[in-house]
XYZ file of C-alpha atoms in Angstrom:
652
model
C 37.716 -39.796 -11.488
C 38.984 -38.141 -8.366
C 41.094 -35.745 -10.421
C 38.681 -34.706 -13.049
C 36.271 -34.052 -10.220
C 38.794 -31.894 -8.547
C 39.981 -30.321 -12.466
C 36.758 -29.591 -13.337
C 35.412 -26.481 -11.236
C 39.057 -25.179 -11.531
C 38.595 -25.222 -15.417
C 35.413 -23.339 -14.627
C 35.847 -21.053 -12.557
C 39.340 -19.329 -15.069
C 36.379 -19.664 -17.705
C 34.427 -17.303 -16.341
C 37.090 -15.126 -15.402
C 38.383 -15.140 -19.034
C 34.992 -14.473 -19.969
C 33.964 -11.092 -17.513
C 37.931 -10.008 -17.685
C 38.392 -6.541 -20.272
C 39.055 -6.123 -23.555
C 43.404 -6.757 -23.644
C 44.847 -4.819 -26.401
C 44.917 -6.245 -29.833
C 47.226 -7.605 -31.404
C 48.250 -4.616 -33.033
C 47.560 -4.525 -37.138
C 50.589 -3.704 -39.254
C 51.045 -0.549 -40.164
C 52.550 1.412 -43.540
C 52.902 3.498 -46.280
C 51.681 2.688 -49.752
C 51.032 3.860 -53.478
C 48.326 5.642 -54.497
C 46.878 9.250 -55.682
C 46.186 11.361 -52.541
C 44.236 14.483 -54.177
C 41.270 11.807 -54.370
C 42.120 9.092 -51.980
C 43.081 11.621 -49.121
C 46.167 9.940 -46.998
C 44.933 7.248 -45.139
C 43.450 3.511 -46.153
C 43.732 0.245 -45.086
C 44.512 -3.543 -47.297
C 41.862 -5.803 -47.339
C 42.387 -10.153 -48.096
C 40.240 -11.316 -49.703
C 40.351 -15.715 -50.390
C 37.747 -16.346 -51.800
C 35.044 -14.344 -55.068
C 32.324 -13.025 -53.267
C 28.569 -11.358 -53.507
C 29.515 -10.137 -50.399
C 32.072 -10.255 -47.591
C 32.185 -8.684 -44.161
C 35.122 -6.940 -43.223
C 35.717 -4.938 -40.360
C 39.383 -2.475 -39.686
C 40.510 -1.444 -35.805
C 41.745 1.062 -38.026
C 41.496 3.929 -34.416
C 41.055 6.955 -35.476
C 41.769 9.985 -33.635
C 39.417 12.143 -35.800
C 36.376 12.996 -34.384
C 32.935 11.945 -36.164
C 34.299 9.448 -38.784
C 30.685 7.874 -38.878
C 29.917 11.596 -41.248
C 32.876 11.034 -43.589
C 32.583 9.537 -46.589
C 34.328 4.930 -47.666
C 35.088 4.415 -50.505
C 37.089 0.975 -51.803
C 38.838 -0.139 -54.442
C 40.086 -3.635 -56.211
C 43.529 -3.465 -55.917
C 44.469 -5.667 -59.202
C 42.051 -3.491 -61.678
C 41.378 -0.149 -59.203
C 38.274 -0.267 -60.170
C 36.264 1.609 -57.247
C 34.468 -1.506 -55.590
C 30.221 0.480 -55.914
C 27.524 -1.861 -53.490
C 29.601 -1.297 -50.057
C 27.365 -0.455 -46.895
C 28.510 0.788 -44.077
C 27.206 -1.515 -41.153
C 29.207 1.050 -38.516
C 32.121 3.267 -38.231
C 33.891 4.814 -35.275
C 36.204 6.084 -33.634
C 37.935 2.377 -33.252
C 36.456 0.170 -35.233
C 34.661 0.325 -39.054
C 31.996 -2.579 -40.303
C 31.414 -2.851 -43.848
C 30.085 -5.129 -46.214
C 31.104 -4.540 -49.674
C 31.258 -7.241 -53.388
C 34.336 -8.853 -53.769
C 34.006 -10.492 -57.554
C 36.864 -9.785 -57.714
C 38.716 -12.243 -55.435
C 40.889 -13.786 -54.327
C 43.402 -10.371 -54.485
C 43.474 -7.106 -51.904
C 40.975 -4.354 -51.846
C 41.387 -0.616 -50.580
C 39.211 0.621 -48.314
C 40.112 4.377 -48.338
C 38.202 6.220 -44.989
C 39.942 9.715 -44.625
C 38.968 11.331 -47.948
C 39.283 15.040 -48.348
C 38.977 18.064 -50.834
C 41.740 21.055 -50.024
C 40.203 24.536 -52.147
C 42.191 27.528 -51.892
C 45.646 28.379 -52.078
C 48.335 25.599 -51.047
C 49.687 27.158 -48.654
C 46.754 26.958 -46.518
C 43.910 25.535 -47.675
C 40.029 24.744 -46.593
C 39.888 21.491 -46.019
C 36.631 19.707 -46.032
C 36.239 15.919 -45.344
C 32.790 14.578 -48.002
C 29.924 13.019 -46.657
C 29.049 9.369 -46.821
C 27.145 8.911 -49.882
C 25.766 5.616 -50.739
C 26.902 3.455 -54.310
C 25.386 0.915 -53.706
C 22.612 -1.526 -56.202
C 19.513 -1.103 -54.445
C 18.988 -5.337 -56.687
C 22.322 -6.181 -54.435
C 21.084 -4.314 -51.256
C 17.670 -6.236 -51.111
C 19.229 -9.369 -52.051
C 22.129 -9.634 -49.123
C 18.645 -8.092 -46.492
C 21.169 -4.563 -46.119
C 17.790 -2.166 -47.247
C 15.989 -2.885 -44.292
C 15.958 -2.940 -40.724
C 17.420 -6.499 -39.834
C 20.336 -7.186 -37.054
C 23.425 -7.534 -39.146
C 25.817 -10.074 -37.947
C 29.281 -11.341 -39.208
C 29.147 -14.780 -38.997
C 25.774 -14.179 -41.989
C 28.869 -13.374 -44.252
C 32.745 -14.572 -45.189
C 35.406 -12.671 -44.342
C 38.048 -10.634 -45.169
C 41.079 -9.942 -42.819
C 43.245 -6.371 -42.415
C 46.172 -7.178 -43.828
C 47.970 -3.401 -43.096
C 47.286 -0.084 -42.348
C 48.852 2.127 -44.913
C 49.693 6.119 -45.316
C 50.475 7.675 -48.052
C 54.087 8.861 -46.049
C 55.785 8.908 -43.145
C 54.483 12.710 -42.765
C 51.148 11.920 -42.562
C 51.696 8.345 -41.030
C 49.716 8.175 -37.456
C 51.118 5.952 -36.170
C 52.857 5.248 -33.264
C 51.118 8.214 -31.724
C 48.338 8.891 -32.425
C 46.329 5.097 -33.130
C 43.714 5.684 -30.102
C 42.805 3.269 -27.200
C 39.621 1.655 -27.436
C 37.689 3.064 -24.312
C 37.634 -0.974 -22.902
C 41.295 -1.128 -23.239
C 41.581 2.279 -21.058
C 38.295 1.152 -18.638
C 40.600 -1.803 -17.749
C 44.097 0.371 -17.073
C 42.086 2.353 -14.721
C 40.547 -0.315 -12.815
C 43.759 -1.788 -12.126
C 44.794 1.973 -10.859
C 41.710 2.582 -9.373
C 43.406 5.026 -5.985
C 45.896 6.261 -9.128
C 44.618 10.717 -9.323
C 46.875 10.855 -12.705
C 49.339 8.115 -14.760
C 52.435 8.903 -15.455
C 53.423 7.456 -19.444
C 57.514 7.996 -19.931
C 57.673 8.694 -23.962
C 60.910 8.706 -26.305
C 61.874 11.588 -27.913
C 61.348 9.739 -31.391
C 57.487 9.470 -30.584
C 56.095 13.277 -30.041
C 52.800 12.758 -27.747
C 50.683 14.680 -30.868
C 47.482 14.067 -28.663
C 45.522 15.787 -25.390
C 42.374 13.551 -25.331
C 43.443 9.861 -25.987
C 45.769 7.835 -25.475
C 47.384 5.448 -27.355
C 47.339 2.835 -27.812
C 51.431 2.901 -27.643
C 50.848 3.106 -24.295
C 48.360 0.220 -23.101
C 50.746 -2.211 -24.055
C 53.762 0.119 -22.653
C 52.041 0.398 -19.626
C 51.761 3.147 -17.010
C 54.602 3.814 -14.865
C 57.043 2.028 -16.693
C 60.384 2.071 -16.712
C 62.528 4.708 -19.452
C 65.569 3.696 -20.901
C 67.499 6.505 -23.154
C 70.588 6.910 -25.347
C 72.470 9.278 -25.672
C 76.394 10.813 -27.278
C 78.602 12.763 -24.818
C 78.062 16.813 -26.191
C 74.238 15.848 -26.751
C 71.755 17.886 -25.030
C 68.951 15.099 -24.448
C 65.226 14.890 -24.319
C 62.488 13.126 -22.950
C 58.837 12.893 -22.012
C 56.249 13.034 -20.086
C 52.933 11.889 -20.768
C 50.482 12.387 -18.129
C 47.280 11.592 -17.942
C 44.516 12.864 -15.810
C 42.244 9.432 -14.924
C 39.884 11.115 -11.958
C 40.352 14.093 -10.563
C 41.553 17.986 -12.203
C 45.406 18.199 -11.517
C 45.750 20.998 -10.232
C 49.206 23.426 -10.757
C 51.743 20.638 -12.518
C 55.053 20.555 -10.543
C 58.259 18.121 -11.983
C 61.184 17.280 -10.198
C 64.457 15.184 -11.079
C 67.283 13.413 -8.792
C 70.578 13.077 -9.348
C 70.996 10.606 -12.753
C 73.805 8.500 -11.095
C 76.611 5.651 -12.564
C 77.440 2.275 -10.699
C 79.800 2.022 -9.199
C 80.932 5.811 -10.357
C 81.460 8.957 -8.805
C 79.762 10.573 -11.967
C 76.705 12.319 -12.392
C 73.756 13.639 -13.518
C 73.082 16.392 -10.864
C 69.323 17.389 -10.821
C 69.868 20.864 -11.568
C 70.259 20.243 -15.175
C 67.702 18.980 -16.115
C 64.007 21.181 -17.215
C 61.029 20.853 -18.004
C 60.024 23.264 -21.043
C 56.132 23.583 -20.352
C 56.233 24.448 -16.436
C 59.227 26.538 -16.341
C 62.186 28.602 -18.891
C 63.500 31.580 -20.196
C 61.345 34.574 -21.883
C 62.276 36.661 -24.387
C 63.087 39.367 -22.393
C 66.038 36.657 -20.699
C 63.558 36.649 -17.167
C 62.674 33.315 -16.021
C 59.538 32.608 -15.475
C 57.051 29.388 -13.790
C 54.331 27.793 -15.951
C 51.610 26.588 -14.189
C 49.282 24.066 -15.989
C 46.704 21.599 -14.965
C 44.400 18.484 -16.980
C 40.991 18.042 -16.684
C 40.328 14.749 -16.293
C 40.672 12.881 -19.161
C 42.580 14.759 -20.550
C 47.175 14.060 -21.193
C 50.488 16.356 -20.948
C 53.265 15.298 -22.314
C 55.899 16.973 -20.266
C 59.275 17.631 -22.479
C 62.187 17.398 -20.863
C 65.846 18.027 -21.424
C 69.790 17.027 -19.784
C 72.740 19.220 -21.257
C 75.292 15.607 -21.535
C 78.570 16.473 -20.525
C 81.751 16.482 -23.071
C 83.054 14.672 -20.832
C 80.808 12.401 -19.724
C 81.954 8.992 -18.542
C 80.170 6.741 -20.542
C 77.401 4.739 -19.579
C 74.273 3.507 -17.721
C 72.908 6.581 -15.486
C 69.996 5.905 -13.549
C 68.042 8.197 -11.641
C 64.019 9.175 -11.750
C 61.428 11.782 -12.585
C 58.584 13.280 -10.626
C 55.574 13.917 -11.092
C 53.044 16.272 -8.753
C 50.121 17.601 -8.557
C 48.543 19.583 -5.293
C 46.469 18.422 -3.533
C 47.912 15.086 -4.633
C 51.084 12.726 -4.281
C 53.689 12.986 -6.255
C 53.991 9.560 -9.078
C 57.355 8.977 -10.425
C 59.072 7.091 -13.043
C 62.412 5.149 -13.247
C 65.445 6.407 -15.948
C 67.979 4.750 -17.286
C 70.085 6.046 -19.497
C 72.505 4.955 -21.057
C 75.814 7.503 -22.116
C 77.156 6.324 -25.339
C 81.363 6.953 -25.908
C 79.880 8.906 -29.076
C 80.548 12.168 -29.497
C 78.186 14.695 -30.569
C 78.776 18.384 -32.154
C 76.663 21.040 -31.303
C 74.808 19.103 -28.755
C 72.673 17.288 -32.007
C 71.233 19.976 -33.362
C 71.841 18.543 -36.719
C 69.460 15.910 -36.380
C 66.120 17.763 -35.577
C 64.168 14.524 -34.330
C 66.333 15.017 -31.565
C 64.574 17.853 -30.181
C 67.661 19.518 -28.615
C 66.399 22.582 -30.846
C 64.555 22.448 -27.377
C 66.821 24.059 -25.311
C 67.270 27.739 -28.011
C 63.524 28.102 -26.298
C 65.147 29.262 -23.699
C 68.862 30.513 -24.396
C 69.749 34.251 -23.543
C 71.775 34.784 -26.486
C 72.500 37.976 -27.947
C 71.756 38.759 -23.902
C 75.531 39.370 -23.744
C 75.589 43.275 -25.624
C 78.528 41.200 -27.433
C 78.985 42.218 -31.064
C 78.375 40.590 -34.796
C 80.491 41.552 -37.711
C 79.811 43.502 -39.874
C 79.399 46.103 -36.445
C 81.829 47.855 -34.427
C 81.855 49.040 -30.424
C 79.623 51.823 -29.602
C 81.883 54.561 -29.390
C 80.964 57.513 -26.631
C 81.976 61.311 -26.387
C 80.189 63.710 -23.366
C 76.117 63.234 -24.708
C 77.112 62.010 -28.375
C 77.109 57.834 -29.326
C 78.453 56.519 -32.923
C 77.957 52.589 -33.842
C 78.838 51.724 -37.497
C 77.921 54.324 -40.170
C 76.170 56.595 -37.369
C 75.643 58.726 -34.812
C 73.080 60.461 -33.041
C 73.690 63.048 -30.126
C 71.544 63.913 -27.065
C 69.268 67.004 -26.595
C 69.357 67.836 -22.552
C 66.329 65.497 -21.667
C 67.757 62.537 -23.067
C 65.946 62.860 -26.719
C 68.343 62.637 -30.122
C 68.633 66.476 -30.642
C 71.117 65.290 -33.749
C 70.888 62.104 -36.060
C 72.942 61.262 -39.060
C 74.168 59.276 -41.474
C 77.911 58.567 -43.311
C 76.962 55.429 -45.342
C 77.862 56.995 -49.839
C 75.116 56.573 -52.195
C 76.536 53.897 -53.476
C 76.164 51.861 -50.129
C 79.670 49.068 -50.203
C 81.927 51.710 -48.410
C 81.534 54.680 -44.806
C 82.727 57.453 -46.081
C 84.315 60.669 -44.305
C 80.488 62.572 -45.344
C 78.005 62.923 -42.556
C 73.681 63.322 -43.794
C 71.953 64.934 -41.217
C 68.519 63.263 -40.821
C 66.580 65.320 -38.365
C 66.161 69.478 -39.148
C 65.946 69.511 -35.385
C 65.375 67.629 -31.992
C 62.961 64.966 -31.385
C 60.556 65.615 -28.660
C 58.176 65.249 -26.418
C 55.059 68.146 -26.966
C 52.953 68.419 -24.110
C 49.756 70.974 -24.056
C 47.697 72.212 -22.576
C 43.766 72.784 -23.825
C 44.717 76.740 -23.469
C 46.917 75.720 -26.668
C 49.655 76.661 -24.344
C 53.301 74.575 -24.974
C 54.286 73.786 -21.559
C 58.342 73.229 -21.285
C 61.246 70.653 -19.200
C 62.141 72.016 -16.527
C 66.068 70.925 -14.562
C 66.842 68.263 -17.042
C 68.967 65.598 -15.962
C 71.481 63.052 -18.287
C 73.020 60.745 -16.987
C 74.915 56.809 -18.505
C 74.250 54.363 -16.386
C 76.106 51.396 -18.527
C 78.298 51.354 -21.919
C 79.240 48.481 -23.662
C 80.852 47.004 -27.193
C 77.001 46.216 -28.427
C 74.766 48.298 -25.859
C 74.786 52.295 -23.908
C 71.685 52.637 -22.054
C 70.980 55.725 -20.028
C 68.888 58.019 -18.090
C 66.277 61.145 -18.070
C 64.522 63.015 -15.663
C 62.560 66.411 -16.929
C 59.056 68.193 -15.272
C 57.477 70.839 -17.195
C 53.864 72.201 -14.281
C 52.705 69.111 -13.135
C 53.617 66.429 -15.607
C 57.564 64.562 -14.514
C 58.683 62.726 -17.172
C 61.749 59.691 -16.188
C 63.804 57.457 -19.469
C 65.613 54.712 -20.047
C 67.003 54.287 -23.549
C 69.509 52.632 -25.152
C 71.092 52.242 -28.349
C 72.168 49.628 -29.237
C 75.088 48.327 -31.931
C 73.021 48.107 -34.561
C 70.814 51.260 -34.252
C 68.203 51.071 -33.078
C 67.333 53.286 -30.430
C 64.904 52.235 -27.419
C 62.752 54.717 -25.214
C 61.078 54.444 -22.311
C 58.997 57.276 -21.666
C 57.034 57.449 -18.508
C 54.763 60.429 -17.648
C 52.998 61.463 -13.822
C 51.500 63.669 -13.433
C 51.375 64.994 -10.064
C 48.337 66.618 -9.936
C 45.473 66.452 -11.476
C 45.466 68.410 -15.542
C 43.981 68.616 -18.339
C 45.981 68.213 -21.656
C 44.954 69.009 -25.504
C 47.439 66.986 -27.388
C 51.342 64.547 -25.835
C 53.248 64.428 -29.286
C 56.066 62.850 -30.708
C 56.989 65.372 -33.336
C 59.857 63.663 -35.395
C 61.480 67.182 -37.852
C 63.208 65.290 -40.589
C 65.575 66.650 -42.799
C 63.931 66.771 -45.977
C 66.280 65.907 -48.267
C 66.205 62.652 -47.435
C 62.954 61.940 -46.892
C 62.365 61.026 -50.314
C 60.062 57.630 -49.528
C 58.227 56.408 -47.650
C 56.256 52.928 -45.594
C 54.098 51.942 -43.183
C 51.180 52.481 -41.359
C 48.896 51.304 -44.154
C 51.091 52.768 -47.225
C 53.360 51.485 -49.659
C 56.361 51.536 -49.912
C 56.924 54.443 -52.444
C 57.483 57.321 -53.170
C 56.741 59.698 -50.051
C 53.479 61.517 -49.900
C 53.095 65.142 -49.612
C 50.543 64.422 -46.576
C 49.337 60.940 -44.867
C 47.077 60.308 -42.102
C 46.693 58.076 -41.042
C 44.132 56.600 -37.005
C 45.012 53.592 -34.916
C 43.047 50.202 -35.750
C 43.162 46.893 -34.454
C 42.811 45.098 -37.527
C 45.467 46.644 -39.137
C 49.403 45.754 -37.344
C 50.174 48.863 -38.093
C 52.085 51.012 -34.969
C 55.086 53.008 -37.428
C 56.280 54.175 -39.961
C 59.839 54.562 -42.222
C 61.091 57.848 -44.281
C 64.693 57.994 -45.634
C 66.396 57.709 -48.468
C 68.872 54.743 -50.380
C 71.674 56.036 -47.812
C 69.912 57.654 -44.248
C 66.662 57.069 -43.280
C 64.596 56.970 -39.920
C 61.702 53.907 -38.921
C 58.766 54.650 -36.106
C 57.589 52.749 -33.360
C 55.018 53.629 -30.447
C 54.108 51.642 -28.269
C 53.629 51.959 -24.266
C 54.090 49.076 -21.536
C 51.930 46.390 -21.913
C 52.790 46.131 -25.603
C 53.738 41.965 -26.640
C 54.504 41.970 -30.371
C 51.850 40.158 -32.678
C 51.915 37.094 -35.141
C 52.332 37.740 -38.671
C 50.415 37.625 -41.705
C 47.398 35.302 -41.747
C 48.562 34.980 -38.036
C 47.534 38.454 -36.420
C 43.686 37.481 -35.334
C 45.234 34.429 -33.127
C 46.803 37.502 -31.952
C 46.400 41.026 -32.658
C 47.922 44.235 -31.965
C 47.803 45.131 -28.438
C 46.500 48.909 -28.705
C 49.011 51.097 -27.004
C 46.402 52.826 -23.832
C 48.793 55.399 -23.859
C 49.004 56.635 -27.480
C 45.545 55.117 -28.316
C 43.896 57.045 -26.688
C 39.971 55.296 -26.954
C 41.069 56.375 -30.952
C 41.597 59.770 -30.666
C 45.350 59.601 -31.639
C 47.125 58.982 -34.280
C 49.778 60.175 -37.121
C 49.753 62.892 -39.192
C 52.957 63.409 -41.528
C 53.262 65.601 -43.818
C 55.939 69.083 -45.780
C 56.608 71.901 -43.044
C 58.193 74.314 -45.215
C 60.955 73.961 -48.375
C 62.928 72.433 -45.946
C 61.371 69.983 -43.489
C 59.231 66.934 -43.233
C 57.995 66.135 -39.644
C 56.603 62.554 -37.933
C 54.205 63.757 -35.714
C 52.901 60.574 -32.723
C 49.323 62.499 -31.643
C 47.572 61.485 -28.219
C 45.233 63.543 -28.428
C 43.457 65.258 -25.433
C 43.462 63.465 -22.033
C 42.784 64.141 -18.659
C 45.488 63.305 -16.237
C 44.559 63.282 -12.156
C 47.083 63.356 -9.552
C 49.357 60.002 -8.962
C 48.269 59.092 -13.107
C 51.419 57.369 -15.088
C 51.378 56.928 -18.540
C 54.486 54.868 -20.526
C 54.020 56.826 -24.685
C 57.175 55.279 -25.352
C 58.791 54.888 -28.934
C 61.844 53.162 -29.983
C 63.886 54.506 -33.631
C 65.976 52.738 -36.306
C 68.432 54.454 -38.220
C 68.991 53.111 -41.279
C 71.083 51.433 -43.709
C 72.096 49.526 -41.055
C 76.032 48.089 -42.541
C 77.752 48.425 -46.170
C 76.272 45.950 -48.429
C 77.814 42.871 -49.926
C 75.707 43.354 -53.942
C 77.686 40.184 -55.445
C 76.036 37.851 -51.894
C 72.735 40.274 -51.264
C 72.673 38.840 -55.647
C 73.909 35.250 -55.364
C 71.368 34.695 -52.790
C 67.591 32.852 -53.611
C 64.825 32.813 -51.122
C 61.734 29.810 -51.697
C 59.466 30.384 -49.323
C 57.638 27.373 -50.182
C 57.237 23.331 -49.222
C 58.885 20.773 -51.972
C 61.793 19.159 -52.717
C 65.511 20.560 -52.394
C 66.038 19.154 -56.834
C 62.540 21.161 -57.126
C 63.861 25.082 -54.883
C 67.462 24.538 -56.463
C 65.574 24.260 -60.127
């Protein structure tokens, strides 16, 4: 009696704790793949088992969906054996965490399939428009009335036989939400936050095999592992190893996230991976101009930010477990840390692991300095300069006294399979930057100076300076081994000045000006004249005029140029209209014949006033075509296929 008296209150208290404790993660439902007709039923379903036939059964599907407003999306049920649709279905509740359904199961015992992300795809197959049909009632009124589903009444699962969820399936691995898009419930998140009341943010290290895909939800996988759990990874010698640290803003706005790394040391050994060898791609890197940059990242409460990190494993690394720490901090907050155990194997991985995309070793390509070394690649030859003449493969240019081309020659014969001795002149005269005053007078360039700065196999650069009235022109230019020329032209006013026009004139030899494309003109024979104006709706800033063995492309831009995205992505990042050339819509281009021997490309900017000290950039670039002899056998034996299809279909 005395023992029971002591134990009973303890048992009662433990029971109270169990009843009032926040909900912990449920045992996960198995996730797998199945096979069905996705075009009509979507890519996701739940496999439900009903043990005994019943006119109505209840099922709760813990689908943990990342999509929004599931209550507005249709759900259908099919018998597994016959493949017949079950019409008598009633949706009790459908939310992101679970779906409660009542359906008729006369054909039990058997499996039933519940399809819950049915979609319709319209338009082009590669860029379809996807819609999700709204819920549709197919149940008979008699069936609804028989189970009191047609009037307001409290529905409890105890009123119905219970089905069970066997598995949640995707149509294939590619479409699977498991494990990184299976959301944690609000109760699970609340439970983990209660354990971390003082933490402004939580860290979840994650393997590269499971890229963090959700920014507004955390996956169930993280609830099961817990925050700041030690992370274990494996890498081979020579591999570029990547991993993730997920940052969850728990209670506050996070500003200016920073990541730091300790050295990773091997126990009882002098071997280590230096802290400076690690990088976080989300916060730092090398841009497309080869310059290093740092990025500020902030995070709203309740949001998730993946931080991708990487390190090059030396080819001669000593195998073993290396231990280190990754620290993440936010402005005004104490850093939080994650322990990393990296097991470096004795095996060697060539090419840093780039042949296996799941390793994400190609992330380091974002910081690549490839082609910044001024080297050359076959079949190109080293650039050669003599005075103001520069030669590249099959072409040459000669500069005038202000640093612009006055002669461009091509040595490519019509057959384009070799380089001949007789050059063909592309220009009919020097390329000029024309300054025209309001009185119609053209200003002359005085005291021109050209100075070569750098010469290497793959690039020759020069600078030039000239003056015309109250305007100074400073030019920085370079020519690369493939025939690309880039000119940064800075015009500065020393006094207030009114101008009728500032334009670039490129007189072409009419003999080579056979074809044209660009500036709205489709590829074909060059028209006698062509007029073009700037329009941000079109990604147009360049034109090519020429023929097979000799031609010239010219593009114009200013110091704010940023390459637009292409095709259907263009509107997300349209062309930045150059303030100099565009000139509030006054600028444009005209291409027209002049006399019997010349076709002139004229980029103009129109009338403008420049105040003393004002600077404008009239930058332009040239491509001298063709670039190299053609290997016609290789050219016609190479095929390009732009579609996501199985390789066997593509080959056929």
